[in-house]
Coordinates of C-alpha atoms in Angstrom, one line a residue:
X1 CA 30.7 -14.1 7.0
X2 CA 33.3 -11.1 6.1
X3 CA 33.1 -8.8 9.3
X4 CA 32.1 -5.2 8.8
X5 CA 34.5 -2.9 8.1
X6 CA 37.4 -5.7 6.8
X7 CA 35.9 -6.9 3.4
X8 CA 37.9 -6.4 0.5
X9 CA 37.0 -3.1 -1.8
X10 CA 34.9 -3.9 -5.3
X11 CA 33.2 -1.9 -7.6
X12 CA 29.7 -2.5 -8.6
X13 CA 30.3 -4.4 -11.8
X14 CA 32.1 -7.0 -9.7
X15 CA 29.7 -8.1 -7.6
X16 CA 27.3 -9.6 -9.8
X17 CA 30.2 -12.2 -10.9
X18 CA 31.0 -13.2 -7.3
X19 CA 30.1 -16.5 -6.2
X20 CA 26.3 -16.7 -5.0
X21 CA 27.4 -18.3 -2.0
X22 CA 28.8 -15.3 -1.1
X23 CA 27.1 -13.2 2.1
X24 CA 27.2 -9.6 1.0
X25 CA 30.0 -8.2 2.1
X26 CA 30.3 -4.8 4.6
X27 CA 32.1 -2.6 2.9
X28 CA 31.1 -2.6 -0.9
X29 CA 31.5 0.7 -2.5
X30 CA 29.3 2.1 -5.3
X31 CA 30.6 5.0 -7.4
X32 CA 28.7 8.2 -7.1
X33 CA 26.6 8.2 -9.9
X34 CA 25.0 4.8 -8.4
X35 CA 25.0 6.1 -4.9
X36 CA 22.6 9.0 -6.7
X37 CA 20.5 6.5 -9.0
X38 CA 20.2 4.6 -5.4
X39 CA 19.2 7.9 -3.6
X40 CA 16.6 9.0 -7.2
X41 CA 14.5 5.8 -6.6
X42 CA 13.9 6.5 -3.1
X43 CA 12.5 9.7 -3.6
X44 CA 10.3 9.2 -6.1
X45 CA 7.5 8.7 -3.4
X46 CA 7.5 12.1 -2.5
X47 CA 8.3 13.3 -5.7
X48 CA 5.2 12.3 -6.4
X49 CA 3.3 13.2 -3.5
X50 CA 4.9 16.4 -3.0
X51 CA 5.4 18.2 -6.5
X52 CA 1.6 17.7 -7.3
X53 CA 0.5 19.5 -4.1
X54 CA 0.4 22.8 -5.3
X55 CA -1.4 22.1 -8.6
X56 CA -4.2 20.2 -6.3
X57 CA -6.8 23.6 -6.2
X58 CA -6.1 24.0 -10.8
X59 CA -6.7 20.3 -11.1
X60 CA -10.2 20.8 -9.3
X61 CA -10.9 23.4 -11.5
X62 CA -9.9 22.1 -14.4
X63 CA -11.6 18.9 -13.8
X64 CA -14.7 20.0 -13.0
X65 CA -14.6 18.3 -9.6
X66 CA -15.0 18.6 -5.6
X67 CA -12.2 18.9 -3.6
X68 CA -12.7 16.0 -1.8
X69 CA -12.8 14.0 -5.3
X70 CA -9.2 15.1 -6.4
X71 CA -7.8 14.5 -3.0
X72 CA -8.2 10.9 -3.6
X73 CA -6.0 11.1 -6.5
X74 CA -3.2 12.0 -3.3
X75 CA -5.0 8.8 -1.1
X76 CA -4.6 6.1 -4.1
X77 CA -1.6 6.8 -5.0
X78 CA -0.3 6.1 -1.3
X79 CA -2.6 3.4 -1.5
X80 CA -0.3 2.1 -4.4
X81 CA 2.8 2.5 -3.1
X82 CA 2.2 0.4 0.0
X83 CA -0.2 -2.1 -1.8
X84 CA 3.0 -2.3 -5.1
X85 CA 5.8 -2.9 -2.2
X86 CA 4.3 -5.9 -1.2
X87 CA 4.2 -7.0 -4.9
X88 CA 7.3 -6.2 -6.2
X89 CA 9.7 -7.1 -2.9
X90 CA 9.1 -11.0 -3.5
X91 CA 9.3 -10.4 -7.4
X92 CA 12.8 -9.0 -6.8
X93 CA 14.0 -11.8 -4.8
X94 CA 12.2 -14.2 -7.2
X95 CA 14.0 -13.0 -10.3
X96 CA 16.3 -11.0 -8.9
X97 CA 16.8 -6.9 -8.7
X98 CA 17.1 -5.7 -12.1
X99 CA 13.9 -6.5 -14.1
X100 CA 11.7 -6.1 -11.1
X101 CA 12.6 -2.6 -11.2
X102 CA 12.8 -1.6 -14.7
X103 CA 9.4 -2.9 -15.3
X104 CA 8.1 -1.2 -12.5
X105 CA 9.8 2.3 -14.0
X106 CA 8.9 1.7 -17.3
X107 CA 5.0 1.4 -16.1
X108 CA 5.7 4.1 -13.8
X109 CA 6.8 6.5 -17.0
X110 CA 3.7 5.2 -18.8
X111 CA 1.5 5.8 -16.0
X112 CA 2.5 9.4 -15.2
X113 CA 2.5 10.3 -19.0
X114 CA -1.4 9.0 -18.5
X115 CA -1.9 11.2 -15.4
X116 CA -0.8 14.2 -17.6
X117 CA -3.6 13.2 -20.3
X118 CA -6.2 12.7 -17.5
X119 CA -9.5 14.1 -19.1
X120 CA -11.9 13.1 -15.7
X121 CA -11.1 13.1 -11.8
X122 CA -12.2 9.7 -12.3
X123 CA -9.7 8.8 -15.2
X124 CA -6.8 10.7 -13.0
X125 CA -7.7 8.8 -9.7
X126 CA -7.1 5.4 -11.6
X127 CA -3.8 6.5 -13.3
X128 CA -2.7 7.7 -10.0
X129 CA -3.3 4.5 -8.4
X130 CA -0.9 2.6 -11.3
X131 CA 1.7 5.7 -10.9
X132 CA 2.0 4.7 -7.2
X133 CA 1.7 0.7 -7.5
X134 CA 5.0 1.4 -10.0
X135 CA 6.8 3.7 -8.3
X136 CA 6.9 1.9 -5.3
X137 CA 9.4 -0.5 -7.1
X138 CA 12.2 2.2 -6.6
X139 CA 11.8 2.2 -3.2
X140 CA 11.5 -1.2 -2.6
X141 CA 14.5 -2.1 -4.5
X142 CA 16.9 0.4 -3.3
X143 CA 16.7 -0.7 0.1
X144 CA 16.9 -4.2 -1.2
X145 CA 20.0 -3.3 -3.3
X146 CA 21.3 -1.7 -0.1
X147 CA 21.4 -4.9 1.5
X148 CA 22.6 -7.0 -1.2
X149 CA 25.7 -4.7 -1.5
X150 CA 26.7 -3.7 2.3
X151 CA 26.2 -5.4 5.8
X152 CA 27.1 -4.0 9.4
X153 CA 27.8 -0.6 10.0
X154 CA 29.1 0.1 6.3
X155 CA 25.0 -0.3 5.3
X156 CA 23.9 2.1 8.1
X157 CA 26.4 4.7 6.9
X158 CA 25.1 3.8 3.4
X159 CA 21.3 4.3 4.6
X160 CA 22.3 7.8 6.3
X161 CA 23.6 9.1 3.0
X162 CA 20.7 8.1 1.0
X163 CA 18.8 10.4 3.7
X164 CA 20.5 13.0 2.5
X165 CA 19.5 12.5 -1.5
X166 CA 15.9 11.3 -0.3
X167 CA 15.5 13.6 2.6
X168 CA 15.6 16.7 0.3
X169 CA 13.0 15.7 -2.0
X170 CA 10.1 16.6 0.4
X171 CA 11.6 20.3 0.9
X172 CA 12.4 20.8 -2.8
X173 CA 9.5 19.1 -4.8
X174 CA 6.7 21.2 -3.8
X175 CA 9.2 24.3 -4.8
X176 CA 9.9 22.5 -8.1
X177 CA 5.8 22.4 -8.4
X178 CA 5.2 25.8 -7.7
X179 CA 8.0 27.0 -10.2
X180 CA 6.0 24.4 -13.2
X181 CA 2.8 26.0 -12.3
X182 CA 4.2 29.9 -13.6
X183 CA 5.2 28.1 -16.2
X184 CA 2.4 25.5 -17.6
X185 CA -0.8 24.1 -15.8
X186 CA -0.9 21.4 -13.9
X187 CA -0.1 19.0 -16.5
X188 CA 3.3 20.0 -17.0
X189 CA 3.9 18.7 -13.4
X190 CA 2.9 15.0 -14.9
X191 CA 5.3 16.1 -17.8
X192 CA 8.1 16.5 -15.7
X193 CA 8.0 13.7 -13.4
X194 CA 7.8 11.5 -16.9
X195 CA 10.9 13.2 -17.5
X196 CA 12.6 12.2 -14.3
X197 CA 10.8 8.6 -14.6
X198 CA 12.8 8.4 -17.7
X199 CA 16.1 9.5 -17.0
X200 CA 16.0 7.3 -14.3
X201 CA 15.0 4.3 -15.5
X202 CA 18.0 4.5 -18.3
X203 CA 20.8 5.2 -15.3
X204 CA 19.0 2.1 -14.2
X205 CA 19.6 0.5 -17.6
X206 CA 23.0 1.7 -17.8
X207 CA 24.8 1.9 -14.3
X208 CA 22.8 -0.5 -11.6
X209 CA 24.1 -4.1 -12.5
X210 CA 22.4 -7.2 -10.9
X211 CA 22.9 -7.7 -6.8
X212 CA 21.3 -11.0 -6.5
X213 CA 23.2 -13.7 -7.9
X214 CA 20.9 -16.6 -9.1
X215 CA 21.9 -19.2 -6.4
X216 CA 20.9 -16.5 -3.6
X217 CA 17.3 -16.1 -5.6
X218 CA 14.0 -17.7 -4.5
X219 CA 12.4 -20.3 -7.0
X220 CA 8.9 -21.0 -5.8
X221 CA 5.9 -19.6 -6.4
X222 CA 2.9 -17.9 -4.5
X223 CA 3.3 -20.8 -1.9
X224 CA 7.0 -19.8 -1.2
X225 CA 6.7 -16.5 -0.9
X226 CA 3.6 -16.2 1.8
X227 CA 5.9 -18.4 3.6
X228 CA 8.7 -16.3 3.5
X229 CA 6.2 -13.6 4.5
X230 CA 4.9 -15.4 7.6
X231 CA 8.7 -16.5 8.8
X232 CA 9.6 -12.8 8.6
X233 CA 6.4 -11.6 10.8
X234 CA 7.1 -14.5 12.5
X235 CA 10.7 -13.6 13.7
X236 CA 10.3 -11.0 16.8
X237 CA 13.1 -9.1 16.3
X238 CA 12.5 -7.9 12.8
X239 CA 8.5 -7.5 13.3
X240 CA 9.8 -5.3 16.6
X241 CA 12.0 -3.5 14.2
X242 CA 9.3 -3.1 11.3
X243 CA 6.6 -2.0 13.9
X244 CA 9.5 0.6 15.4
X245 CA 10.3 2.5 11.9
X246 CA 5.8 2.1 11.1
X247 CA 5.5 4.3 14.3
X248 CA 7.6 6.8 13.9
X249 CA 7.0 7.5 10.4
X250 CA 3.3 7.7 11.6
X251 CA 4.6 10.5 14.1
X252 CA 6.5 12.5 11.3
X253 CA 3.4 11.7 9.2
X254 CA 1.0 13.4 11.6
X255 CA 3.8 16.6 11.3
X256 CA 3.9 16.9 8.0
X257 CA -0.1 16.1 7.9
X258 CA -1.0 18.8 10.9
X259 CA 2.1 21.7 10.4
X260 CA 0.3 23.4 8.2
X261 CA -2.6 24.3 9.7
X262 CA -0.7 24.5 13.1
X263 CA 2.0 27.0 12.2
X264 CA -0.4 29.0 10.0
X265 CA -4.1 28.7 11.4
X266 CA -3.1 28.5 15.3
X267 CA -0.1 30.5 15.4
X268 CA -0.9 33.1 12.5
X269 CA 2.5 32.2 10.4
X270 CA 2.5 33.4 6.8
X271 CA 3.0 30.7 4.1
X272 CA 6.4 31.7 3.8
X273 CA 7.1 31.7 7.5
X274 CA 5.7 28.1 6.9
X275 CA 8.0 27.2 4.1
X276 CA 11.1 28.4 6.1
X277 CA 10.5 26.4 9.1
X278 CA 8.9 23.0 7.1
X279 CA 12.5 23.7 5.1
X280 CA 14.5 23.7 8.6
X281 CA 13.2 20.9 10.3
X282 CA 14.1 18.7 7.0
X283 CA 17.5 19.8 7.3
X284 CA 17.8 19.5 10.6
X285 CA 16.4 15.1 9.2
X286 CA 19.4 15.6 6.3
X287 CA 21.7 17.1 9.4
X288 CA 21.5 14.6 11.8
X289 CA 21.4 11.7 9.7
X290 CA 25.1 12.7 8.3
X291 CA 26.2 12.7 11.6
X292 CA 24.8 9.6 12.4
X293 CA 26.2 8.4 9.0
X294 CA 30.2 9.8 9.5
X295 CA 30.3 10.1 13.4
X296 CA 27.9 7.9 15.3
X297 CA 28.0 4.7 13.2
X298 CA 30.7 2.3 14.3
X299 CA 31.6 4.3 17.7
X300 CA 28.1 3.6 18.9
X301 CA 25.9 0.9 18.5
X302 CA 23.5 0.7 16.1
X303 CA 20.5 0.1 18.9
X304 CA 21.5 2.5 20.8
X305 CA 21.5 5.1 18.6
X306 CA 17.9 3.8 17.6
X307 CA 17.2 4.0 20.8
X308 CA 19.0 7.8 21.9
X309 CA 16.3 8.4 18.8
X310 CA 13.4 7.5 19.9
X311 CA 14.1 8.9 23.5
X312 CA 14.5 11.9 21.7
X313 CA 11.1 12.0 19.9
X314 CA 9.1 11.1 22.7
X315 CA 10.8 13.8 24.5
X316 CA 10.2 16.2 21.8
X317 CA 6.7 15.0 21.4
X318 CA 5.8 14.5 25.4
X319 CA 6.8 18.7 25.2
X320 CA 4.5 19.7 22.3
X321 CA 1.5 17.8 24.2
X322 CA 2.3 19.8 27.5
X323 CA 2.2 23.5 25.0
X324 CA -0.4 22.6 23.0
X325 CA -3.0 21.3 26.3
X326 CA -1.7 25.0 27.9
X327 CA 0.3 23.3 30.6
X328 CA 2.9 26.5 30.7
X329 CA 0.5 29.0 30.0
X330 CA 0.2 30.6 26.4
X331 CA 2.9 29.7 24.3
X332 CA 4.3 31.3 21.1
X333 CA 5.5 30.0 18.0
X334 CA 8.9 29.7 18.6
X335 CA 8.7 26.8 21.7
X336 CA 6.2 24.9 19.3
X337 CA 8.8 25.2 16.2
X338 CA 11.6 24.6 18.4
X339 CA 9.8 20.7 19.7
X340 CA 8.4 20.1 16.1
X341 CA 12.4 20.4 15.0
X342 CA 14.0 17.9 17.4
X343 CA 11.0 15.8 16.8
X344 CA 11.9 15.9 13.0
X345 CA 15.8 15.8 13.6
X346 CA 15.6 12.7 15.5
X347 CA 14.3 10.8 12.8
X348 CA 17.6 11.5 11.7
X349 CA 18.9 8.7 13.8
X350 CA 15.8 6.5 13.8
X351 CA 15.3 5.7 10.2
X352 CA 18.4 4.5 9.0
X353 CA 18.8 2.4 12.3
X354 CA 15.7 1.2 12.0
X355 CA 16.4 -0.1 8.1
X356 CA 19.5 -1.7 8.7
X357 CA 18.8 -3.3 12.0
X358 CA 15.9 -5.0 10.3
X359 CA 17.4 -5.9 7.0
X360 CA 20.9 -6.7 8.7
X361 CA 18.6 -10.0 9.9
X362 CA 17.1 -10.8 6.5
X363 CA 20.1 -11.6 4.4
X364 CA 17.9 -14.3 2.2
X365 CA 14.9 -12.0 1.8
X366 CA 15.7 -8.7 1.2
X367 CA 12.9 -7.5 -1.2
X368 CA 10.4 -9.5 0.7
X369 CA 11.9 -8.3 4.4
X370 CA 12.0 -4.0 2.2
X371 CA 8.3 -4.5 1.4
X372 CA 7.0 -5.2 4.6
X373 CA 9.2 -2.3 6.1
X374 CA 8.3 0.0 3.1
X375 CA 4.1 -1.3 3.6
X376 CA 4.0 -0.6 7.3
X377 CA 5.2 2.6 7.3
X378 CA 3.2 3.7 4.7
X379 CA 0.4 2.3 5.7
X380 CA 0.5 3.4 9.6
X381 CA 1.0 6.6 8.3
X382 CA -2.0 6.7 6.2
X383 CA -3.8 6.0 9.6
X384 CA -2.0 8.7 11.6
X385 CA -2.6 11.6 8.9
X386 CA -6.9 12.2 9.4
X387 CA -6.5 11.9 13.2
X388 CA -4.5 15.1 13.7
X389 CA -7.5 16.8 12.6
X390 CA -10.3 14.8 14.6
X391 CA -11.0 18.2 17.3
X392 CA -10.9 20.7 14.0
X393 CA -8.7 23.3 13.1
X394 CA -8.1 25.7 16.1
X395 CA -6.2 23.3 18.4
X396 CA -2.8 21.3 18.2
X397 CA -3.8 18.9 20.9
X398 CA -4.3 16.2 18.2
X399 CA -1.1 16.3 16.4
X400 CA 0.8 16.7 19.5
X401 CA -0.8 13.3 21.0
X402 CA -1.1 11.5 17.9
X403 CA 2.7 11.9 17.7
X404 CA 3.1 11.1 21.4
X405 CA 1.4 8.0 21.1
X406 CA 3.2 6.7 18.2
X407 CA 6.6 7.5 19.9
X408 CA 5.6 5.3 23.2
X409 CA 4.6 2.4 20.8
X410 CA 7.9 2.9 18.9
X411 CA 9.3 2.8 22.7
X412 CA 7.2 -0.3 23.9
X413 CA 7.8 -2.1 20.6
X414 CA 11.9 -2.0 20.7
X415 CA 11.5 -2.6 24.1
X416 CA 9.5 -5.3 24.4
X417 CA 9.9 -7.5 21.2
X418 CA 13.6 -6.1 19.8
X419 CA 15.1 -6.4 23.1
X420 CA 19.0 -5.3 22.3
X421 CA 20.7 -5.8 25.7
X422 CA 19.4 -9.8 24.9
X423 CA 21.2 -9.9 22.0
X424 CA 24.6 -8.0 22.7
X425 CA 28.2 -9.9 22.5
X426 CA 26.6 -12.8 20.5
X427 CA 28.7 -14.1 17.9
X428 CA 27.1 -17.1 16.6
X429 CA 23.6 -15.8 15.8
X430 CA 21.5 -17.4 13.6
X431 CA 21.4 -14.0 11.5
X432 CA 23.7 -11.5 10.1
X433 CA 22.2 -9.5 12.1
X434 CA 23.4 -11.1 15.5
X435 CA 26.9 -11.2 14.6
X436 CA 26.8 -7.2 14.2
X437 CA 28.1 -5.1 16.6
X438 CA 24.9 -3.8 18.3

């Protein structure tokens, strides 16, 4: 296999008509426009999620229904994006990238357009759950695509700038919902992600060309694919990886699920104070995962910076326990802010290690090795979102210890199963993973 950094420049075209015997090679460049089509699909999660928030009180009106009814419209449609990764990774490495994904857009458009028609809670809960089963396809895929096109450093680099397309769509799309709402009700926010569903899907059409060439592709059935399920969990390394990124996406899940009524209920922030910092902390994500992306990657290795980052968030999150239990005394907004940032910053350099560490050792199953990384996460931070509010309203201890605990199993777990120093200076791994510089 081509070592990182020395394979020969192609553009995207090209690389469905190389050889299928072909390893994908480390430094494939995409043009910008594909880079951005890449970066679209992987935030049409919180697109999703996030530019419907604000309509969530007119929807309960509207419907004629209890809050606790409509918020299950937010719960199945996570439920769908973890549950449709699982389906549509081994489809994609089945019958390759391409029709996996437009079919899963093109039921994504139909399904928003159907959430935007929704005449019942009950009617909208259903259409939510299709809308997240579909979009989960763009996830799933990009990160497959990802690895069909780089390897090495060149992939992390590659993962660290689709942070920066994907990481802004949490800040932005509850901003882009609140604008819709002066505008129309809380249908025109169904209205517009259709809009972005379609435009997406024909860059897709147009621009993204085939990454799996038919040779690499799986040709069984059910059978084949639970086994290339199994021999995935089965491998240590990349279940120590999967259960690494699971954790702390369940700590920055427990952030995003807690801050709100942390800054504003315990601390006495205005919404706007809370908008500013939430907006902060995700560039201070976007920030440090460039400079992972441009700076770290190559000069360091890839484990260590996964490992710098989850010192980091234990660290940040060991501090937020100690202010919310009262350890220093009465503590004011600023030292809480101040640990919630570096606890969101250094995801900055855990997620994109996390993704190519684990897919760098999954060369023949890509969408099948993307879905279980894309499942766990979502899935462990469905878990870690109602236990930051187990002891109420009035205390942060929760958050602060959900977080903590997560960050010590993301600890114990690359510790204990991904072992790095194990693997260091082998060069004739059994993976593509082993022969990177780690």
């Amino acid at each position: 296999m081509t070592e990182p950094g020395t394979a020969e420049t192609q553009d995207l075209p090209a690389i469905a008509e190389r050889g299928a015997a072909a390893a994908p090679a480390a430094s494939r460049r995409t043009s910008l426009l594909v880079t951005l089509v890449l970066g679209g699909l992987t935030a049409v999660p919180p697109l999703s999620m996030d530019m419907y928030l604000p309509a969530l009180p007119q929807v309960t009106a509207a419907l004629h229904s209890p809050a606790a009814t409509v918020q299950l419209t937010l719960t199945t449609c996570l439920a769908g994006m973890a549950l449709g990764q699982m389906i549509v990774g081994p489809m994609s490495d089945k019958w390759g990238r391409r029709r996996p994904l437009l079919a899963g857009m093109v039921i994504y458009i139909l399904a928003t357009a159907l959430c935007a028609i929704a005449t019942s809670a009950e009617l909208l809960i259903a259409f939510r759950l299709l809308q997240g089963l579909a979009g989960a396809a763009g996830i799933v895929i990009a990160r497959a695509v990802v690895r069909d096109l780089y390897d090495g450093v060149a992939m992390a680099r590659f993962f660290s700038t689709l942070m920066l397309i994907s990481g802004v769509a949490p800040v932005v799309a509850p901003l882009i919902g609140g604008q819709i709402l002066r505008l129309t009700d809380w249908r025109g926010v169904f209205v517009v992600l259709t809009a972005v569903g379609v435009a997406l899907t024909l860059l897709v059409w147009r621009k993204l060309d085939e990454t799996l060439p038919p040779a690499r592709r799986h040709s069984g059935g059910l059978g084949q694919t639970l086994r290339t399920m199994r021999d995935l969990v089965a491998d240590r390394v990349f279940s120590g990886y999967v259960l690494v990124g699971a954790f702390a996406f369940a700590a920055l899940f427990a952030y995003i699920s807690a801050s709100p009524f942390v800054i504003q209920e315990i601390y006495g922030a205005s919404p706007q104070t809370f908008s500013l910092l939430f907006g902060i902390n995700s560039v201070g994500l976007v920030a440090v995962g460039q400079i992972n992306g441009k700076l770290l990657v190559g000069r360091v290795g890839l484990d260590k910076v996964l490992g710098t980052g989850l010192a980091l968030t234990a660290l940040a999150a060991t501090s937020l326990l100690l202010m919310s239990a009262g350890v220093f005394g009465p503590v004011g907004l600023v030292p809480m802010a101040a640990g919630l940032f570096v606890l969101m910053a250094s995801m900055g350099l855990v997620m994109p290690s996390t993704n190519t560490l684990a897919l760098l050792r999954t060369p023949h199953a890509a969408g099948s090795a993307s879905a279980l990384l894309g499942t766990s996460t979502f899935l462990l931070g469905s878990v870690a979102s109602p236990l930051v509010g187990i002891a109420g309203e009035r205390t942060a201890v929760p958050m602060a210890l959900v977080q903590l605990s997560c960050a010590v199993l993301a600890l114990v777990s690359f510790l204990g199963m991904c072992r790095p120093w194990q693997r260091r200076g082998e060069s004739n791994g059994s993976t593509a993973g082993e022969r990177t510089r780690l």
